[in-house]
CSV table of C-alpha atoms (C1' of nucleotides) in Angstrom, one decimal:
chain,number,residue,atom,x,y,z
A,22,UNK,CA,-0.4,-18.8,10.0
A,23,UNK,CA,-0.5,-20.5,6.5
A,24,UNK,CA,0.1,-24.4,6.5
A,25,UNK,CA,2.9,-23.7,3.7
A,26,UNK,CA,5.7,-22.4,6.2
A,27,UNK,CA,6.2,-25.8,7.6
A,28,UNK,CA,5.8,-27.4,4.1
A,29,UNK,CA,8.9,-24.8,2.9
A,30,UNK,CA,10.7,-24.8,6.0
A,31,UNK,CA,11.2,-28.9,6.0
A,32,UNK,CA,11.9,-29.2,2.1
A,33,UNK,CA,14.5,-26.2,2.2
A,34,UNK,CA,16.3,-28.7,5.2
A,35,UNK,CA,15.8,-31.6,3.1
A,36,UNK,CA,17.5,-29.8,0.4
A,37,UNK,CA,21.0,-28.9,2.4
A,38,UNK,CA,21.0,-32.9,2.4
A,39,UNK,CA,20.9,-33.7,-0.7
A,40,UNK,CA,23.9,-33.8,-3.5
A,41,UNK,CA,25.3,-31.0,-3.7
A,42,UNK,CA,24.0,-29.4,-7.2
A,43,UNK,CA,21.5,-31.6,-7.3
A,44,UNK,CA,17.8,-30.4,-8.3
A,45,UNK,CA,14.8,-32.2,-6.7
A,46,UNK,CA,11.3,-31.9,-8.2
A,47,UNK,CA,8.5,-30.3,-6.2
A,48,UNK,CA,7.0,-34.3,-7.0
A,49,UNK,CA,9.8,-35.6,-4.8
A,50,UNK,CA,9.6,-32.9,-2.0
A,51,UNK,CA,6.1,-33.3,-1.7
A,52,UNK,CA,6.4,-37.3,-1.6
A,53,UNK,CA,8.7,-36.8,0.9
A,54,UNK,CA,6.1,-35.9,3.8
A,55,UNK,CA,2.9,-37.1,1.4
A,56,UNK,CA,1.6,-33.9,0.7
A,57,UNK,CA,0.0,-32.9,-2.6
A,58,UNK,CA,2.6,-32.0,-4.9
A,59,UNK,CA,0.3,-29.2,-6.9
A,60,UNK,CA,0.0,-27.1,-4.0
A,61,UNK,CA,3.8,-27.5,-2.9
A,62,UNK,CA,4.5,-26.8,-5.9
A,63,UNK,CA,2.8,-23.4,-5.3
A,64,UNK,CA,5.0,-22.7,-2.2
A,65,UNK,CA,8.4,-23.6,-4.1
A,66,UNK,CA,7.3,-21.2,-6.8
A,67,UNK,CA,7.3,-18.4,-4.3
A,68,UNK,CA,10.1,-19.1,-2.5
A,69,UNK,CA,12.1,-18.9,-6.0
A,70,UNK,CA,10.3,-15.6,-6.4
A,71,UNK,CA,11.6,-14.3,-3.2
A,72,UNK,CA,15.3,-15.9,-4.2
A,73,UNK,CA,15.4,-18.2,-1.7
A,74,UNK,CA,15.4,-21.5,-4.5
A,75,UNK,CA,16.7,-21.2,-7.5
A,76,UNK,CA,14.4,-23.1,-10.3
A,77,UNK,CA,15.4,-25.2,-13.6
A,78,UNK,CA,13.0,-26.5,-16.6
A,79,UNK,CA,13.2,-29.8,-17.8
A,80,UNK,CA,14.4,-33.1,-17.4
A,81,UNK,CA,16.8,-33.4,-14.6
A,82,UNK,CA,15.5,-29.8,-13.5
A,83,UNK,CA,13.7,-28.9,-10.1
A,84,UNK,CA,14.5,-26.7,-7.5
A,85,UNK,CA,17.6,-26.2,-5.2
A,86,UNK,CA,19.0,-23.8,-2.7
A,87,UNK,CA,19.7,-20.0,-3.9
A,88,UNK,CA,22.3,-19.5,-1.4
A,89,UNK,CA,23.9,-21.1,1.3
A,90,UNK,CA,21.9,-22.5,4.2
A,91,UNK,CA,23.8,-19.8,6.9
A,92,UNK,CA,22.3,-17.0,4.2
A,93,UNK,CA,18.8,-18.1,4.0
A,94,UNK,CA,16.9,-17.4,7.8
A,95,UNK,CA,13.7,-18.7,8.6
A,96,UNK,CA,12.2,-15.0,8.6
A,97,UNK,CA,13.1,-15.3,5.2
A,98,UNK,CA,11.4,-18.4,4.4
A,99,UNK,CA,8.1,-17.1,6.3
A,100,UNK,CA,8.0,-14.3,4.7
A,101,UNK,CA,8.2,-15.3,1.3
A,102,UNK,CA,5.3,-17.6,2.3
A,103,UNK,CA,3.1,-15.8,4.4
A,104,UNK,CA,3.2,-12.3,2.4
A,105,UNK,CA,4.7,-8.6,3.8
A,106,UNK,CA,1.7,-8.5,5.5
A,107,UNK,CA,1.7,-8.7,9.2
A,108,UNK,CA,0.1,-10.7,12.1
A,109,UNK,CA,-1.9,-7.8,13.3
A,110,UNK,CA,-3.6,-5.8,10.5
A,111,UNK,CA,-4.8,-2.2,12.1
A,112,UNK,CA,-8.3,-1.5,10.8
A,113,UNK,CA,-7.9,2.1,12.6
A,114,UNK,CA,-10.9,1.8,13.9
A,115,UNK,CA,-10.0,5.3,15.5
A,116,UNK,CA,-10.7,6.8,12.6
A,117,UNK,CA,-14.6,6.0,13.1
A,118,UNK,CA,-14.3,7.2,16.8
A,119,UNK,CA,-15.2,10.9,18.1
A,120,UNK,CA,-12.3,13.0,17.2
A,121,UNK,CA,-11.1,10.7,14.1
A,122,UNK,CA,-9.6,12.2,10.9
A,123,UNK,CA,-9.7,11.3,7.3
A,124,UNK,CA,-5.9,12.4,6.6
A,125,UNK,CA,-4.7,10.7,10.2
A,126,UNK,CA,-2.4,7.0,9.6
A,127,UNK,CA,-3.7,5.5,12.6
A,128,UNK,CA,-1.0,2.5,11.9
A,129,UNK,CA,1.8,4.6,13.1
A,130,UNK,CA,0.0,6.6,15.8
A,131,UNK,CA,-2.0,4.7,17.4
A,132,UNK,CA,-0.6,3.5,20.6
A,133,UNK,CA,-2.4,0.0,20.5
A,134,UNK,CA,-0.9,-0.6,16.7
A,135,UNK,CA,2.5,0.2,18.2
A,136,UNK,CA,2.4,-1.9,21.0
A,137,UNK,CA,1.1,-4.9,18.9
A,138,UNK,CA,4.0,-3.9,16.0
A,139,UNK,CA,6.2,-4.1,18.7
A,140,UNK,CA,5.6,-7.5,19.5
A,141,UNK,CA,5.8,-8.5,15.9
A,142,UNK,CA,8.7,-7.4,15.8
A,143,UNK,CA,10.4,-9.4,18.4
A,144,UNK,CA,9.0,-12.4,16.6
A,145,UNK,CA,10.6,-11.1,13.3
A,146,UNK,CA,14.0,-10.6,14.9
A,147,UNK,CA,13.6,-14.0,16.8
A,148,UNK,CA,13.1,-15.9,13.6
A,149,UNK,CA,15.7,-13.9,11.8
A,150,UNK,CA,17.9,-14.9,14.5
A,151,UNK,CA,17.4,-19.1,13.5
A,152,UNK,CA,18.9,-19.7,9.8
A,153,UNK,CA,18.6,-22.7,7.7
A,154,UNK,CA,22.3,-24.1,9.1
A,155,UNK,CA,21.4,-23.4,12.6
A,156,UNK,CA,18.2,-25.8,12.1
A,157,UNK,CA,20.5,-28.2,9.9
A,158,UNK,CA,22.7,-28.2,12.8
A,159,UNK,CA,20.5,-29.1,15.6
A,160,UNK,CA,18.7,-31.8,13.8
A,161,UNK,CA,22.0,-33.5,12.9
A,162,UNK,CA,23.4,-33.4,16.3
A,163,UNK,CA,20.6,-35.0,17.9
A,164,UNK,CA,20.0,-36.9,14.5
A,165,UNK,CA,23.2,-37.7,13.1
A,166,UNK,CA,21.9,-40.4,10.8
A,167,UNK,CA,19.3,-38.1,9.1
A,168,UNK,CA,21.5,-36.5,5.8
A,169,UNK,CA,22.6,-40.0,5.1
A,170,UNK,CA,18.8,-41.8,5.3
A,171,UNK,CA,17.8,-38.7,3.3
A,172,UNK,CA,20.1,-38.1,0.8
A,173,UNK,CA,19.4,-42.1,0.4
A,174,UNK,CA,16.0,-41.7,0.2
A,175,UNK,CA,16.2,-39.6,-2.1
A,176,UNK,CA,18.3,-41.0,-4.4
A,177,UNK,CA,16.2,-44.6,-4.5
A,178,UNK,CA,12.8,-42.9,-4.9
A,179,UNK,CA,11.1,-44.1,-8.0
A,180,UNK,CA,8.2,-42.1,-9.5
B,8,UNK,CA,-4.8,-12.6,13.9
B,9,UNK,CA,-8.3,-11.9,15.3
B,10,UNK,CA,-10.0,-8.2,14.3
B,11,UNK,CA,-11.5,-8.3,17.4
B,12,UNK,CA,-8.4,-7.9,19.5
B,13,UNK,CA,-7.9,-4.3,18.3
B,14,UNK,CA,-11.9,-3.9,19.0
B,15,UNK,CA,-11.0,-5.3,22.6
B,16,UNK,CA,-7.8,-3.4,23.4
B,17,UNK,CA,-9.4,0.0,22.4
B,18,UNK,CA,-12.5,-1.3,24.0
B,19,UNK,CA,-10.8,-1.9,27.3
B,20,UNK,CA,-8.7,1.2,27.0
B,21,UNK,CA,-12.2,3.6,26.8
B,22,UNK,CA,-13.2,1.4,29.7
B,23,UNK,CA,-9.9,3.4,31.7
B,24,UNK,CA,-12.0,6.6,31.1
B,25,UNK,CA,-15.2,6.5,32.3
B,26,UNK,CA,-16.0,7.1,35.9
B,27,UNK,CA,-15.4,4.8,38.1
B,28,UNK,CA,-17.9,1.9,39.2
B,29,UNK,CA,-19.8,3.0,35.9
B,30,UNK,CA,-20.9,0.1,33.5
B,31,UNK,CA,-20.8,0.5,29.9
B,32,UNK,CA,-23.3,-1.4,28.0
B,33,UNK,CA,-22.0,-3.4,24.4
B,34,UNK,CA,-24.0,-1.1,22.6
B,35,UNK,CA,-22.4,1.9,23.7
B,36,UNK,CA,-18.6,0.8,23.3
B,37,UNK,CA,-20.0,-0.6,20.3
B,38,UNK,CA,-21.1,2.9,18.9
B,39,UNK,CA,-18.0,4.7,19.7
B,40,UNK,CA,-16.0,3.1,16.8
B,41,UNK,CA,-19.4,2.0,14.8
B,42,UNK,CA,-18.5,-1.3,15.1
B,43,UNK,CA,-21.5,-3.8,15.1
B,44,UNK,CA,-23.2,-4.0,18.4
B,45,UNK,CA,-24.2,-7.7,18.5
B,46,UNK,CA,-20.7,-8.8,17.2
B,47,UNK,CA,-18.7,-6.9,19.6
B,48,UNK,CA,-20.7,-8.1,22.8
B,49,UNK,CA,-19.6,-11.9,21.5
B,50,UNK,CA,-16.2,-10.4,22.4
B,51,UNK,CA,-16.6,-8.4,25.7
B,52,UNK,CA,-18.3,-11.7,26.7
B,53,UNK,CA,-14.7,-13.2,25.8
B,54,UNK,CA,-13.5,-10.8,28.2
B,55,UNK,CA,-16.2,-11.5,30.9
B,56,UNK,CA,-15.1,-14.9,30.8
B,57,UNK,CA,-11.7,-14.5,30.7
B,58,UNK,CA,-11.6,-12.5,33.9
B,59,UNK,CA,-10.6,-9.5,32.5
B,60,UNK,CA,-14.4,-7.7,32.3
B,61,UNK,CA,-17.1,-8.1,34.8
B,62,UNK,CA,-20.4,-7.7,33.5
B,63,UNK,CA,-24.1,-6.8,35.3
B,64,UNK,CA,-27.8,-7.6,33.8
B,65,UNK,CA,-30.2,-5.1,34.0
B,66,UNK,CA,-30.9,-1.7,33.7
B,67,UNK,CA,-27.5,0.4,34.1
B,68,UNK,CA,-25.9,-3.2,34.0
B,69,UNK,CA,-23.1,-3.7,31.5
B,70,UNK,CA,-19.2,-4.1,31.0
B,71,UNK,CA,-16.1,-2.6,33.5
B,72,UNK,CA,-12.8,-3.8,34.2
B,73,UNK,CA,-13.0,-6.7,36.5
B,74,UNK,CA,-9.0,-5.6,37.6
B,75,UNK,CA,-6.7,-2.7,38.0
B,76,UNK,CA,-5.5,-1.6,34.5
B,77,UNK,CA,-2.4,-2.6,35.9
B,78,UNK,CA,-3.1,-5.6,36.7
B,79,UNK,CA,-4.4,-6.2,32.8
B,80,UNK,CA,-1.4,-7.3,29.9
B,81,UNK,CA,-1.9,-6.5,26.7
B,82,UNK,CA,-1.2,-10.2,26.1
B,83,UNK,CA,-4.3,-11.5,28.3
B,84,UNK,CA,-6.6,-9.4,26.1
B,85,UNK,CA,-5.3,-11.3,22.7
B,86,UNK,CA,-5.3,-14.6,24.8
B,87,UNK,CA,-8.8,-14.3,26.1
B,88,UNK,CA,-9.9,-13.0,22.4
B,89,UNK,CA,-7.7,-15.3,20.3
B,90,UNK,CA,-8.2,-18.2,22.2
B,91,UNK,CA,-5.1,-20.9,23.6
B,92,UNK,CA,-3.9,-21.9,19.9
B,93,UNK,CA,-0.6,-21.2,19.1
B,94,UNK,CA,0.0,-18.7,15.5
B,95,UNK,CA,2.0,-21.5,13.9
B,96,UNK,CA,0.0,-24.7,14.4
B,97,UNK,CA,2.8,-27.7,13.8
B,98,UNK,CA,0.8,-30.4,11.8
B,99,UNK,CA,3.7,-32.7,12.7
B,100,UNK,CA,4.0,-33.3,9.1
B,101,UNK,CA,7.6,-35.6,9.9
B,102,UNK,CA,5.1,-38.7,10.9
B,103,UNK,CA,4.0,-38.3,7.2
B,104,UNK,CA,7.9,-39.0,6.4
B,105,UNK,CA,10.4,-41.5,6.1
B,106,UNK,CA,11.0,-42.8,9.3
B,107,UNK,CA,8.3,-41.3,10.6
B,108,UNK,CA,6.9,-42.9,14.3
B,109,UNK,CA,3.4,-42.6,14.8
B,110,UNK,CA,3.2,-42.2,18.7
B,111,UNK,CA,6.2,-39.2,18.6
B,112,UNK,CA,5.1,-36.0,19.6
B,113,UNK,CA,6.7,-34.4,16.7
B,114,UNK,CA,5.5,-30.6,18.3
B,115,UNK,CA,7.9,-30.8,20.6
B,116,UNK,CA,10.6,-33.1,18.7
B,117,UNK,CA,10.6,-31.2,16.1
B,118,UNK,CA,13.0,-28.9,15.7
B,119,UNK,CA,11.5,-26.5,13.3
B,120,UNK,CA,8.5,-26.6,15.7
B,121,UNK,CA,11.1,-26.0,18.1
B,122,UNK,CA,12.1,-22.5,16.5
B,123,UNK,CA,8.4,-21.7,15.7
B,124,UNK,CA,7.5,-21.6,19.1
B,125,UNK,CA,10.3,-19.8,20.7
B,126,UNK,CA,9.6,-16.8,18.1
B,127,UNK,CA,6.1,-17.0,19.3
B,128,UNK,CA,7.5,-17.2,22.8
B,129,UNK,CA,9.5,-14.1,22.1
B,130,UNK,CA,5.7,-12.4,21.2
B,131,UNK,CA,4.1,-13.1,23.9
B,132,UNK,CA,6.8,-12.0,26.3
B,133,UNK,CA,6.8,-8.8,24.5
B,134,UNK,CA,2.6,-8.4,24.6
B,135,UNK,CA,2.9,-9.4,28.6
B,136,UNK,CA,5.4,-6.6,29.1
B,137,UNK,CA,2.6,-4.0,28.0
B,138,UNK,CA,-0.4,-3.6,30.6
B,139,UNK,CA,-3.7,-1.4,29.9
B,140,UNK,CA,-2.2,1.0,32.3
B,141,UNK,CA,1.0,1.7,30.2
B,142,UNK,CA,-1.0,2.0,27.5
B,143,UNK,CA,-3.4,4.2,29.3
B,144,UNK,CA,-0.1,6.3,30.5
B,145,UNK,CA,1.0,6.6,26.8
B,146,UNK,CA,-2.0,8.0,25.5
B,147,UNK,CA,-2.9,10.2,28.2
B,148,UNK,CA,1.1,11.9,28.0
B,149,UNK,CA,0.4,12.4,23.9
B,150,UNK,CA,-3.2,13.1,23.8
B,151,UNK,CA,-4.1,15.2,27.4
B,152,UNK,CA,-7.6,15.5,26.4
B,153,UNK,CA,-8.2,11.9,25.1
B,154,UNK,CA,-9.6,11.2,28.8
B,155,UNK,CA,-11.8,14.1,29.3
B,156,UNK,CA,-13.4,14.0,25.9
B,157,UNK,CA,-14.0,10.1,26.1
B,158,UNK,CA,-15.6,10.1,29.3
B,159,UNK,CA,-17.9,13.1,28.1
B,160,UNK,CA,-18.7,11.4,24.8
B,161,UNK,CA,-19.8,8.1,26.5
B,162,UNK,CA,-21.6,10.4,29.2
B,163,UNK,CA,-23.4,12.3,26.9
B,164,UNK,CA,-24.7,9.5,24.7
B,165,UNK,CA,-27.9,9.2,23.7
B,166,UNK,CA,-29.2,5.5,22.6
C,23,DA,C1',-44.7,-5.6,36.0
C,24,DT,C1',-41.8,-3.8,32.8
C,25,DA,C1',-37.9,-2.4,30.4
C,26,DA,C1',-33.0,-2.7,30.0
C,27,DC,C1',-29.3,-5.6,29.5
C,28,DC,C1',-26.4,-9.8,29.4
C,29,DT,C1',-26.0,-15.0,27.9
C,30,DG,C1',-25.5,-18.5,24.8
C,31,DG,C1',-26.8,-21.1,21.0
C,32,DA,C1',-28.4,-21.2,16.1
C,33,DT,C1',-27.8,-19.5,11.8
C,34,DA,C1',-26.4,-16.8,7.7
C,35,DT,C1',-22.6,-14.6,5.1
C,36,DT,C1',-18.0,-13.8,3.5
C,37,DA,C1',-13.1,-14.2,3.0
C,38,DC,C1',-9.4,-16.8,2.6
C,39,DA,C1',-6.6,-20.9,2.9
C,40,DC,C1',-6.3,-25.1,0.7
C,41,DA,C1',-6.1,-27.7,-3.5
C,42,DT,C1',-6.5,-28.9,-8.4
C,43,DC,C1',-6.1,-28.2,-13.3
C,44,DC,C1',-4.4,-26.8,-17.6
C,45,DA,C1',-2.1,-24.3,-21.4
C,46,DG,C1',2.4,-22.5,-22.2
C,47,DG,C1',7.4,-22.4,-22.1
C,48,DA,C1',12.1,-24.1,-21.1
C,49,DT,C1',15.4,-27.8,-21.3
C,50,DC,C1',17.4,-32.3,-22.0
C,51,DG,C1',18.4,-36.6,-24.5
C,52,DC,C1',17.8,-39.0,-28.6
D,23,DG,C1',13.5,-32.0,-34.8
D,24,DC,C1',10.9,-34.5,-31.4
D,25,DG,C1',9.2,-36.2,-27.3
D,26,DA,C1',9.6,-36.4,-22.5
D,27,DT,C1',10.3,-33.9,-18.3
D,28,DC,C1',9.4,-30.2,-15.4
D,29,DC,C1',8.6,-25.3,-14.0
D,30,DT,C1',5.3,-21.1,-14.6
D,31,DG,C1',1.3,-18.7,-13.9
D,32,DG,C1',-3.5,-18.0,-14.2
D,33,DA,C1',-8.2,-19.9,-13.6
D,34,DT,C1',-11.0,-22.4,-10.9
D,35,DG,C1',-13.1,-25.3,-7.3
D,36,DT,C1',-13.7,-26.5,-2.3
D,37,DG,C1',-13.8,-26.3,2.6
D,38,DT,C1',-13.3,-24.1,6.9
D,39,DA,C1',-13.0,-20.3,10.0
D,40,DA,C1',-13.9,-15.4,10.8
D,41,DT,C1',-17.5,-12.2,10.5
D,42,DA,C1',-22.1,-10.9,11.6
D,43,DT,C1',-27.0,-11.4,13.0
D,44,DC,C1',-30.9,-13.1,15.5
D,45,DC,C1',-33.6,-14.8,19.1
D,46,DA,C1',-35.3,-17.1,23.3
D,47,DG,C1',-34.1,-17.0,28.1
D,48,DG,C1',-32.3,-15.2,32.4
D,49,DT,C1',-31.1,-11.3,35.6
D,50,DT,C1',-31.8,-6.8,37.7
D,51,DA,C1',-33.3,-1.9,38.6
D,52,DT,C1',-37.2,1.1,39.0
DNA sequence: ATAACCTGGATATTACACATCCAGGATCGC
DNA sequence: GCGATCCTGGATGTGTAATATCCAGGTTAT
């Protein structure tokens, strides 16, 4: 699982504590946790593709959330990251077997490929289950001084 | 995820068919899909050591299932092939941060690790659910003549 | 004794995640 | 208008893990 769903899933909860309206640069999200801005910046761009930030150009621009944190769910943040793809990728290697045939999708009838979609799936509707305010929630009830010591740090970071 | 899990599963599944007390050599499983001989015996010797295959030296040594299909989840195939390590890897990226400690275990602080794992938890529960017997059942009730004609293929194979 | 077969380590090869860079375009403040 | 700020998207480099092969050594049946 790609590095950039942690990266995505921290700066979207670092941005339901800043001001409200306010855009942060992909430069300040990544200088939040150190990481290389570039490559963040990478990760941002696709969530925006997937409508989950909303993007603006120039001074005073950056990125911000799209919808409201009980709207966005961490399914959707890891799947704007990580691709439509899933976990388990059936080479239908039945197809090479005795018996296999050209014109057969393997994916959907082969019993081993359902079992492992199966799983997948519970971890989808898991994930789906957890939005952005549930984790927003948690955090500040066992860490009620974190939106104001981020919202502050925030606001006194110098580039 | 790991292309040799679906090698394993369908590797273990064929085991199901042949007669009893018969060992199946790497390159023979290995020829029923076409998959790489060499590559596929790093695998089964996952297996072996995992518990789940026994394996004999010699001439008509090879692999069999060390346990009752039963007795075999889905989910200890992908452990023994995928190894311990969890899909999403938390690089505790909040010591990085503000405020960050750097003797906290963040994996389990964190609460975005937090809802990580329980989706991954969710997977698992699902893939221990499944054994090679239910699989074996499933098969078998679509496909009658799947065990007949696999046992005869493997049977009449000449190296 | 010999051939069949597994074992485990060493060694390519390849794909992809990780990361950077840059030219281009949008937007703001002056 | 102009320059500064910042996103956009493509090209490119880098490093690591998955994929794959090979071989020397050990075990066992005939």
């Amino acid at each position: 699982m790609n590095e950039g769903v942690e990266w995505a899933l921290h700066s979207c909860l670092n941005l339901t504590w800043v001001d409200d309206g306010q855009a942060v640069t992909a430069a300040k999200l990544a200088a939040f946790y150190e990481l290389p801005a570039a490559y963040l910046n990478k990760q941002l761009q696709a969530l925006a593709r997937a409508g989950i930030l909303t993007s603006t150009s120039g001074p005073r621009g950056g990125f911000r959330l799209a919808r409201r944190p009980e709207d966005i769910t961490v399914m959707d943040v890891v799947a704007a990251i990580e691709g439509p793809e899933e976990a388990f990728r059936c080479e239908e290697i039945l197809r090479q077997g005795p018996g296999g045939h050209e014109d057969v999708d393997y994916r959907t009838t082969c019993v081993i490929s359902q079992s492992m979609r199966r799983a997948e799936l519970a971890w989808r509707r898991e994930l789906s289950r957890q939005t952005i305010a549930d984790l927003k929630a948690t955090v500040e009830s066992r860490f009620p001084y974190t939106p104001d010591s981020t919202r502050s740090w925030f606001a006194n970071l110098r580039t």
